[in-house]
Amino acid sequence: MSGLAGNLRIDRKNFDTRNGESLVALLQQVQEKHNYLPEHVLRELACSRGLSLMEMYSVATFYKSFNLQPRGKHNIVACMGTACHVQGGEKVLEELSRMLGIKPGETSRDGEYSLDHVNCLGACALAPLVVVDGDYHGNMTAARVAALIKEKLREHKGQTAEALNQEIGQKAQSGCCCARLLAGEINSV
Amino acid sequence: MINFMLNGLDVAVEKGTTLLDAASFYGIEIPTLCHDEGLSPYGACRLCLVEIGEPGRSRLVTSCTYPAEEGLLVRTHSQRVVNTRKVIIELYLATCPSSKVIQDLASRYHVTQVRFQQKHDNCILCGLCIRYCKEQMQGKAIGFVNRGVDRRITTPFDRKSEECRFCGGCMYICPACQARCQGPAEKSAVCNACLNLSPPCLDHFGETMCYLDPCVACEQGRQK
Amino acid sequence: MDALQTGMRSLPELLNLQQQLKKRREQQQNYLAVCGDTGCTAWGSQNIKGVFQKCLQQKGLDHITGLKFTGCLGLCESGPVVIVFPQGIFYQKVKESDIEEIVEQTLLQGKIVERLLYQDPLSGEKIIYAPEIPFYRKQERILLVNNWEIDPSSIEDYLALGGYSAFGSVLASMDSEYVIGEIKKSRLRGRGGAGFPTWQKWEECSEMAAAQKYIICNADEGDPGAFMDRSLLEGNPHSVLEGLIIGGFAVGATEGIIYVRAEYPTAVQKIRRALIQAHELGLLGENILGSGFSFNVSVSVGAGAFVCGETSALVASVEGRVGEPRQKPPHLAERGYNNCPTVINNVETLANIPSIISKGAEVYRRTGTEKSGGTKIFSLVGKVRNTGLVEVPLGVSLREIIFDIGGGIKGGKAFKAVQTGGPSGGCLPASMLDLPTDFDELKAAGSMMGSGGMIVLDEETCMVDLARYFLKFLNDESCGRCFTCREGLSRMLEMVEAITKGQSSMAEFALLKELAAVVKDSTMCGLGQTGANPVLSTIRYFAEEYRVHIEEGRCPAGVCRDLIQFQINTELCNGCGACRNKCPVEAIEGEAKAPHLIRAALCTKCGICLETCRYNAVIKL
Ligand SMILES: Cc1cc2nc3c(=O)[nH]c(=O)nc-3n(C[C@H](O)[C@H](O)[C@H](O)COP(=O)(O)O)c2cc1C
Ligand code: SF4
Ligand code: SF4
Ligand code: FES
Ligand code: FES
C-alpha cells in the first residue's frame, strides 16, 4: 500500500490502526485471547519483540481496560457516570459489592464473577445502569439489583431452576457466600 | 535568536532554549524539583512556574518545558507566581516533610506553616530516578505504574528488575530521600531553621560558598 | 446495483449511483424505524425487531414495508421506540406482545394504536406524529434528523439521502483554501469542549509543509453523562466519515484515524463496517474517484482513560504509549502523530462539515449565534422528564432545553441546578436558567459547554456530594504527572469528604478555595486546569449549602450519609415487615404487626427500606 506513513500499517480486515503493532494494540490482542494479560506472555513478548518490560507494565497499568489478573466468567459492571451517580448509582454498586462479597475491580475467589465500575457507558437515559455480561439493565435501584443478579445468572447459565439450585447448593457447601445468598440461606454476607 | 521580554528586560536566547535556562542564564533564580541539567525536562513538580502573556490574558506555565517564543512576555516573580509557588511548597511540606530539599525550599521561599493535613510520603513522583535510569544508564529498570492518585514508581511486576545494574543513580538523584539536617526543629513538619537563624548561605551563596564551617543549619545533616 | 460491487472511479459514477438509490428509495416509502441504539436495546428492541420481521413475513408485508434498525431516535426514556413511516406515527414502550397489533391495525388498516402513543406529561394529551411531540417540535435537528431514516449499516441509505455529495462537490470544484474559507464563514466551533474555531485549526495544519499529515477524529467521549458522539457514530457513521474525509482534503492529510473509546464496542463495529463499505465503493483509498486525492482511514480503539480525550494524550495513546499529555508548544499542527502535523476534531464537529459544504456556509450559519454557527446536540439526562438527545441551535436558553423540550423535572420535584461540561464544567442554579447555551457565556458563568452533557439536578441532589463525586472521578482519571493535579485534587477530595462528614471548618473551607485556585493555575493540561470547576462553581452558587454542612452538620438534600438518619414513623408503620426482610444488614427489628425500629448502629443508610415501604413510614432525617 503506497501512501501510508512510515510505520503505520492497517489491518485490512477491520481497518484497525496497527502502528508498527503499537503496544496498546498488541496488549489488546493479548487480552482478547487470554481475557487478561498473563505475566509470562508479556515477558515472552518483551523477549521476542525486543520491547521494554517496564514500558509494557506501565501501559498495562495505566489503562483501565487491561487486567493483570484473570477475570471472572461473569462480568458485572455498574456505571458510575454523573447521571447514574445522581440517581443512586453508588448505592447500587455498594449493594452489588456486598452481595457478591467482592470490591469493585475484584474477581470472586471461585472465578465466577468480576465486579467493575466504569465512568459512563453512554446510556445515561437509563440511569442508573448495570451491565451483566454485556446486557444493559437500566433504572436500577439498590433493592432491584439483587433480583436482577439472581435472574440474570440463572438465564446466562441456561439451566433449569432445579439444576441451578443444585449448583447453588453445592457452592453453598463449598462456602461461596454469593451462592449462599442466592440459595436464600443467608441474606447478607 | 529569539527575542523576548524577561521581567521587563529585553533578552535574546537561541532558538529552543527553555524559559528556565534563559532565566538562569540571565541570573534569575527559579526553584525546581524535577529538573536536572543532564536529563530531559519533564514538568511534573510545577515549582518552576512563570507567568506568560499580556496582563489580563496571562497564564502560568512550567519554565522547564516551555520554549522561549519571539516577543513573549515572561514574569518569573509576579505576585501570582509567588503565591502559587508558596502554596505548592506548602503542599510539598504537607506530603513529604522528611526531605532536606523540600525543607530548604520552604525556608528559601518563606513558607512557614502547613495548613494541610500532614502526611509522610517518601516519593514525590518527580520522575528524576526514572529519567536517570533511562537516559544516563540506558536502562529501563524502573518506571511509573497506574495513574492518578495511584501512580507510583516500581520495577516491572514489582519484582527485582533484571535490568538494574545497581548503579545507585536513582538514589543519588532523588530529592525526596536527602535526609534532613539535625537542626533545632528536626522532627517538626516545617523546620525553617535556616529562616530563623537567617544564615546567608541559602540566600546568597547557594550550597558551595557557605562560610559557616561546619554549618549548623544545613551542613551537618548531609552525609557526604 | 453494479456500482455497489465494484469501486467507483469517477464523479459521474457517484452521481449516477446516488440518483439510482434515491429513486429506489422514493419507491419504498413504507418502513418501520425500530430504534437499535444502546438505550432501546436495553429495553429489548433487538427482540422487537425480530418479531416484527416474522410478523411482516407472515402477513406478506415484507415486500411492502421495510424494517430499519436505526440509531438513536432521541427519546431514550420511552424506549423501545418504533416510528411508522411515511406517516411518522410514534409508538413508545413497545413490547413484543404489541407488535401483532401494530401490524394489524396500523400497517394493514391504517388505524392508530392509541395505547402506545406518547402522552404529553403536561397536557395529558396523546400525540400521534413524532414531529409534533414537544420534545421534537422545539428542536432543530440537522445532524440527528437522518437517524430516523438511515439504517447505520447501510451506505445505500446514506447515499440515497444525498450522502457523500458534499464530498463529491469538494472533489469536483473546490480546493483546500475554499473549503477552509467556507468553514470559516460558517462560524463552526469545535464541539469537543473548548469551542476552538475549526477553520483556524485546519488552516494552521494546511499551511504546514510536510510529506505526511494526519487528521484524527476524537471519539473518546469521556465526559460522563454525554453520549451524542456515540449516537452519531452508531446512528449515522457515514456522516462523520464524510466530514473526516473532507477535513483530510482540506488540511492535506493522507491518513485519517478514528479514535474510539473501548467502552463503545457497538460504535467500533459500526464504524469499521462503514469503512469497509466506503472502501468498496471507492470513496476511500488511492486516487479517489479519479481526482488524484488519496485518503485512508483506520480505527484505533482506546483502552479506558478519560485523559486520552486530551489531544496530546490521545496521540500518545494512538502511538501505543502511556496516555500522558505533554507540554504544548509544539502544537499538534506542528508535531503530532508520528511527529507529523496533525489535526484533531471531535465527532460532532466533523458531522457538521458535510451539511456546511452542501448547504453553503451562508445558509448554515443562519442557525446559531453571532459567534458560533449551527446546532449543538445535548444529552439531556438526570432528573428530567424526557431524557434523551436534544439538538438545538446554539444560543437557545437552558430553560428552553430543560423545561420546553425536557418537560421539566421528574416526579414534580423542584429544579435545583444543571450540570454541564462534565468533570471540567460546573453547576448552574435556577437563576442562570435564561443563560444562552454558548461557549463563552457558559464559561463566564463558571461552567463549560464541554461535549454537551446536561445533567439536570433536583432538590434531592446534594451539591457538596456532587463536587465530591467529580473530584473522585478526576482523582482516578488524572494521569498523575503534575504534582498539583495529583496531590492537589486528592487533597481537595479529602477536604470535601470531610465536609460531607460534617468534620470540616470554615477555615478549611477557605483553604479549599485557595487550593482550588492553585490547582487551576498550575497544571499542565485541560484536565487539571478545569478540574476545580465543579468545586468552584458549586461554591459560587451554593455556598450556603456548604455552610450548612460545615456549621450545622446537616445535609439539606438528605444525601450525605454521615449527616442523615433513617427512622421509622411508628404511627404510620403497620408492621408488615417488608423493610425488615429487605434490609441487607439486618438493622431493622420488630414483631409482626407492631411498629418496627431501625438500629442506627447497624444501619448503612443504603435507603432500601425507604424504597420498600409502601406506607411511607420510613423517613429520612
Ligand atoms: C481531559 C480532557 C478530556 C477531553 N475529552 C474529550 C473527549 O472525550 N472528546 C472530545 O471530542 N474532546 C475531548 N477533549 C477536548 C479535546 O482535547 C479537543 O479539544 C477536541 O477534541 C478538539 O476537537 P474540536 O476542535 O472539534 O472540538 C478533552 C480535553 C481534555 C483536556
Ligand atoms: S524516588 Fe525520588 S527521584 Fe524518584 S520520583 Fe520519587 S522523589 Fe523523584
Ligand atoms: S494536569 Fe493532571 S492530567 Fe493533565 S498532565 Fe497534569 S497530571 Fe496529567
Ligand atoms: S452516566 Fe451512567 S451511562 Fe452515562
Ligand atoms: S522543574 Fe519544571 S516542573 Fe519541575
mmCIF file with all atom_site columns, C-alpha atoms in Angstrom, chain B residues 30-129:
data_model
loop_
_atom_site.group_PDB
_atom_site.id
_atom_site.type_symbol
_atom_site.label_atom_id
_atom_site.label_alt_id
_atom_site.label_comp_id
_atom_site.label_asym_id
_atom_site.label_entity_id
_atom_site.label_seq_id
_atom_site.pdbx_PDB_ins_code
_atom_site.Cartn_x
_atom_site.Cartn_y
_atom_site.Cartn_z
_atom_site.occupancy
_atom_site.B_iso_or_equiv
_atom_site.pdbx_formal_charge
_atom_site.auth_seq_id
_atom_site.auth_comp_id
_atom_site.auth_asym_id
_atom_site.auth_atom_id
_atom_site.pdbx_PDB_model_num
ATOM 1   C CA . ILE B 1 30  ? 13.597 29.826 39.676 1.00 0.00 ? 30  ILE B CA 1
ATOM 2   C CA . PRO B 1 31  ? 13.070 26.935 42.080 1.00 0.00 ? 31  PRO B CA 1
ATOM 3   C CA . THR B 1 32  ? 12.872 23.429 40.632 1.00 0.00 ? 32  THR B CA 1
ATOM 4   C CA . LEU B 1 33  ? 12.435 19.926 41.948 1.00 0.00 ? 33  LEU B CA 1
ATOM 5   C CA . CYS B 1 34  ? 12.044 17.669 38.953 1.00 0.00 ? 34  CYS B CA 1
ATOM 6   C CA . HIS B 1 35  ? 14.656 19.312 36.787 1.00 0.00 ? 35  HIS B CA 1
ATOM 7   C CA . ASP B 1 36  ? 18.212 18.202 36.236 1.00 0.00 ? 36  ASP B CA 1
ATOM 8   C CA . GLU B 1 37  ? 20.569 19.579 33.663 1.00 0.00 ? 37  GLU B CA 1
ATOM 9   C CA . GLY B 1 38  ? 21.619 16.188 32.429 1.00 0.00 ? 38  GLY B CA 1
ATOM 10  C CA . LEU B 1 39  ? 18.105 14.904 31.950 1.00 0.00 ? 39  LEU B CA 1
ATOM 11  C CA . SER B 1 40  ? 15.208 15.735 29.685 1.00 0.00 ? 40  SER B CA 1
ATOM 12  C CA . PRO B 1 41  ? 12.678 18.169 31.165 1.00 0.00 ? 41  PRO B CA 1
ATOM 13  C CA . TYR B 1 42  ? 9.505  16.605 32.499 1.00 0.00 ? 42  TYR B CA 1
ATOM 14  C CA . GLY B 1 43  ? 7.356  19.332 34.003 1.00 0.00 ? 43  GLY B CA 1
ATOM 15  C CA . ALA B 1 44  ? 5.972  17.350 36.897 1.00 0.00 ? 44  ALA B CA 1
ATOM 16  C CA . CYS B 1 45  ? 6.800  19.265 40.064 1.00 0.00 ? 45  CYS B CA 1
ATOM 17  C CA . ARG B 1 46  ? 5.194  22.525 38.876 1.00 0.00 ? 46  ARG B CA 1
ATOM 18  C CA . LEU B 1 47  ? 7.552  24.614 41.013 1.00 0.00 ? 47  LEU B CA 1
ATOM 19  C CA . CYS B 1 48  ? 9.225  26.372 38.131 1.00 0.00 ? 48  CYS B CA 1
ATOM 20  C CA . LEU B 1 49  ? 6.017  28.143 37.099 1.00 0.00 ? 49  LEU B CA 1
ATOM 21  C CA . VAL B 1 50  ? 6.301  31.508 35.428 1.00 0.00 ? 50  VAL B CA 1
ATOM 22  C CA . GLU B 1 51  ? 3.644  33.846 34.133 1.00 0.00 ? 51  GLU B CA 1
ATOM 23  C CA . ILE B 1 52  ? 3.494  34.430 30.397 1.00 0.00 ? 52  ILE B CA 1
ATOM 24  C CA . GLY B 1 53  ? 1.422  36.633 28.151 1.00 0.00 ? 53  GLY B CA 1
ATOM 25  C CA . GLU B 1 54  ? -0.190 40.053 28.293 1.00 0.00 ? 54  GLU B CA 1
ATOM 26  C CA . PRO B 1 55  ? -1.581 41.067 31.667 1.00 0.00 ? 55  PRO B CA 1
ATOM 27  C CA . GLY B 1 56  ? -5.237 40.111 31.837 1.00 0.00 ? 56  GLY B CA 1
ATOM 28  C CA . ARG B 1 57  ? -4.775 37.204 29.482 1.00 0.00 ? 57  ARG B CA 1
ATOM 29  C CA . SER B 1 58  ? -1.711 35.700 31.057 1.00 0.00 ? 58  SER B CA 1
ATOM 30  C CA . ARG B 1 59  ? -1.279 32.152 32.271 1.00 0.00 ? 59  ARG B CA 1
ATOM 31  C CA . LEU B 1 60  ? 1.189  30.111 34.253 1.00 0.00 ? 60  LEU B CA 1
ATOM 32  C CA . VAL B 1 61  ? 3.424  27.574 32.538 1.00 0.00 ? 61  VAL B CA 1
ATOM 33  C CA . THR B 1 62  ? 6.345  25.497 33.700 1.00 0.00 ? 62  THR B CA 1
ATOM 34  C CA . SER B 1 63  ? 9.513  27.227 32.583 1.00 0.00 ? 63  SER B CA 1
ATOM 35  C CA . CYS B 1 64  ? 11.466 23.981 32.373 1.00 0.00 ? 64  CYS B CA 1
ATOM 36  C CA . THR B 1 65  ? 9.351  22.747 29.478 1.00 0.00 ? 65  THR B CA 1
ATOM 37  C CA . TYR B 1 66  ? 8.288  25.950 27.781 1.00 0.00 ? 66  TYR B CA 1
ATOM 38  C CA . PRO B 1 67  ? 10.469 27.147 24.934 1.00 0.00 ? 67  PRO B CA 1
ATOM 39  C CA . ALA B 1 68  ? 11.214 30.839 24.549 1.00 0.00 ? 68  ALA B CA 1
ATOM 40  C CA . GLU B 1 69  ? 8.988  32.383 21.883 1.00 0.00 ? 69  GLU B CA 1
ATOM 41  C CA . GLU B 1 70  ? 9.539  35.552 19.914 1.00 0.00 ? 70  GLU B CA 1
ATOM 42  C CA . GLY B 1 71  ? 8.019  38.551 21.674 1.00 0.00 ? 71  GLY B CA 1
ATOM 43  C CA . LEU B 1 72  ? 6.772  36.590 24.679 1.00 0.00 ? 72  LEU B CA 1
ATOM 44  C CA . LEU B 1 73  ? 6.210  38.470 27.934 1.00 0.00 ? 73  LEU B CA 1
ATOM 45  C CA . VAL B 1 74  ? 7.600  36.473 30.849 1.00 0.00 ? 74  VAL B CA 1
ATOM 46  C CA . ARG B 1 75  ? 7.380  37.295 34.540 1.00 0.00 ? 75  ARG B CA 1
ATOM 47  C CA . THR B 1 76  ? 9.160  34.975 36.907 1.00 0.00 ? 76  THR B CA 1
ATOM 48  C CA . HIS B 1 77  ? 8.273  36.636 40.193 1.00 0.00 ? 77  HIS B CA 1
ATOM 49  C CA . SER B 1 78  ? 4.848  38.174 39.770 1.00 0.00 ? 78  SER B CA 1
ATOM 50  C CA . GLN B 1 79  ? 2.510  38.077 42.725 1.00 0.00 ? 79  GLN B CA 1
ATOM 51  C CA . ARG B 1 80  ? 0.522  35.313 41.082 1.00 0.00 ? 80  ARG B CA 1
ATOM 52  C CA . VAL B 1 81  ? 3.621  33.187 40.603 1.00 0.00 ? 81  VAL B CA 1
ATOM 53  C CA . VAL B 1 82  ? 4.908  33.798 44.111 1.00 0.00 ? 82  VAL B CA 1
ATOM 54  C CA . ASN B 1 83  ? 1.584  32.975 45.761 1.00 0.00 ? 83  ASN B CA 1
ATOM 55  C CA . THR B 1 84  ? 1.041  29.842 43.724 1.00 0.00 ? 84  THR B CA 1
ATOM 56  C CA . ARG B 1 85  ? 4.577  28.708 44.358 1.00 0.00 ? 85  ARG B CA 1
ATOM 57  C CA . LYS B 1 86  ? 4.166  29.142 48.092 1.00 0.00 ? 86  LYS B CA 1
ATOM 58  C CA . VAL B 1 87  ? 1.038  27.013 48.182 1.00 0.00 ? 87  VAL B CA 1
ATOM 59  C CA . ILE B 1 88  ? 2.800  24.354 46.136 1.00 0.00 ? 88  ILE B CA 1
ATOM 60  C CA . ILE B 1 89  ? 5.744  24.300 48.530 1.00 0.00 ? 89  ILE B CA 1
ATOM 61  C CA . GLU B 1 90  ? 3.329  24.121 51.425 1.00 0.00 ? 90  GLU B CA 1
ATOM 62  C CA . LEU B 1 91  ? 1.709  21.154 49.749 1.00 0.00 ? 91  LEU B CA 1
ATOM 63  C CA . TYR B 1 92  ? 5.102  19.530 49.360 1.00 0.00 ? 92  TYR B CA 1
ATOM 64  C CA . LEU B 1 93  ? 5.806  20.078 53.047 1.00 0.00 ? 93  LEU B CA 1
ATOM 65  C CA . ALA B 1 94  ? 2.496  18.503 53.892 1.00 0.00 ? 94  ALA B CA 1
ATOM 66  C CA . THR B 1 95  ? 3.333  15.497 51.751 1.00 0.00 ? 95  THR B CA 1
ATOM 67  C CA . CYS B 1 96  ? 6.992  14.784 52.184 1.00 0.00 ? 96  CYS B CA 1
ATOM 68  C CA . PRO B 1 97  ? 8.468  16.689 55.141 1.00 0.00 ? 97  PRO B CA 1
ATOM 69  C CA . SER B 1 98  ? 11.411 14.349 55.562 1.00 0.00 ? 98  SER B CA 1
ATOM 70  C CA . SER B 1 99  ? 13.280 15.754 52.575 1.00 0.00 ? 99  SER B CA 1
ATOM 71  C CA . LYS B 1 100 ? 16.018 18.283 53.094 1.00 0.00 ? 100 LYS B CA 1
ATOM 72  C CA . VAL B 1 101 ? 15.496 19.682 49.630 1.00 0.00 ? 101 VAL B CA 1
ATOM 73  C CA . ILE B 1 102 ? 11.893 20.477 50.402 1.00 0.00 ? 102 ILE B CA 1
ATOM 74  C CA . GLN B 1 103 ? 12.684 21.927 53.828 1.00 0.00 ? 103 GLN B CA 1
ATOM 75  C CA . ASP B 1 104 ? 15.286 24.151 52.239 1.00 0.00 ? 104 ASP B CA 1
ATOM 76  C CA . LEU B 1 105 ? 12.805 25.332 49.658 1.00 0.00 ? 105 LEU B CA 1
ATOM 77  C CA . ALA B 1 106 ? 10.387 26.185 52.426 1.00 0.00 ? 106 ALA B CA 1
ATOM 78  C CA . SER B 1 107 ? 12.952 28.326 54.176 1.00 0.00 ? 107 SER B CA 1
ATOM 79  C CA . ARG B 1 108 ? 14.129 29.877 50.982 1.00 0.00 ? 108 ARG B CA 1
ATOM 80  C CA . TYR B 1 109 ? 10.653 30.916 49.937 1.00 0.00 ? 109 TYR B CA 1
ATOM 81  C CA . HIS B 1 110 ? 9.373  31.791 53.382 1.00 0.00 ? 110 HIS B CA 1
ATOM 82  C CA . VAL B 1 111 ? 6.811  29.087 53.749 1.00 0.00 ? 111 VAL B CA 1
ATOM 83  C CA . THR B 1 112 ? 6.300  28.934 57.471 1.00 0.00 ? 112 THR B CA 1
ATOM 84  C CA . GLN B 1 113 ? 3.123  26.985 58.003 1.00 0.00 ? 113 GLN B CA 1
ATOM 85  C CA . VAL B 1 114 ? 1.431  23.822 56.845 1.00 0.00 ? 114 VAL B CA 1
ATOM 86  C CA . ARG B 1 115 ? -2.311 24.142 56.788 1.00 0.00 ? 115 ARG B CA 1
ATOM 87  C CA . PHE B 1 116 ? -2.942 20.867 55.018 1.00 0.00 ? 116 PHE B CA 1
ATOM 88  C CA . GLN B 1 117 ? -3.252 17.584 56.786 1.00 0.00 ? 117 GLN B CA 1
ATOM 89  C CA . GLN B 1 118 ? 0.248  16.265 57.444 1.00 0.00 ? 118 GLN B CA 1
ATOM 90  C CA . LYS B 1 119 ? 1.348  13.168 55.552 1.00 0.00 ? 119 LYS B CA 1
ATOM 91  C CA . HIS B 1 120 ? 4.612  11.346 55.319 1.00 0.00 ? 120 HIS B CA 1
ATOM 92  C CA . ASP B 1 121 ? 5.218  10.080 51.813 1.00 0.00 ? 121 ASP B CA 1
ATOM 93  C CA . ASN B 1 122 ? 8.663  9.217  50.668 1.00 0.00 ? 122 ASN B CA 1
ATOM 94  C CA . CYS B 1 123 ? 8.326  9.928  46.982 1.00 0.00 ? 123 CYS B CA 1
ATOM 95  C CA . ILE B 1 124 ? 7.054  12.989 45.193 1.00 0.00 ? 124 ILE B CA 1
ATOM 96  C CA . LEU B 1 125 ? 6.913  11.255 41.805 1.00 0.00 ? 125 LEU B CA 1
ATOM 97  C CA . CYS B 1 126 ? 9.215  13.769 40.200 1.00 0.00 ? 126 CYS B CA 1
ATOM 98  C CA . GLY B 1 127 ? 10.435 11.032 37.894 1.00 0.00 ? 127 GLY B CA 1
ATOM 99  C CA . LEU B 1 128 ? 14.090 12.027 38.146 1.00 0.00 ? 128 LEU B CA 1
ATOM 100 C CA . CYS B 1 129 ? 15.118 8.499  39.023 1.00 0.00 ? 129 CYS B CA 1
#
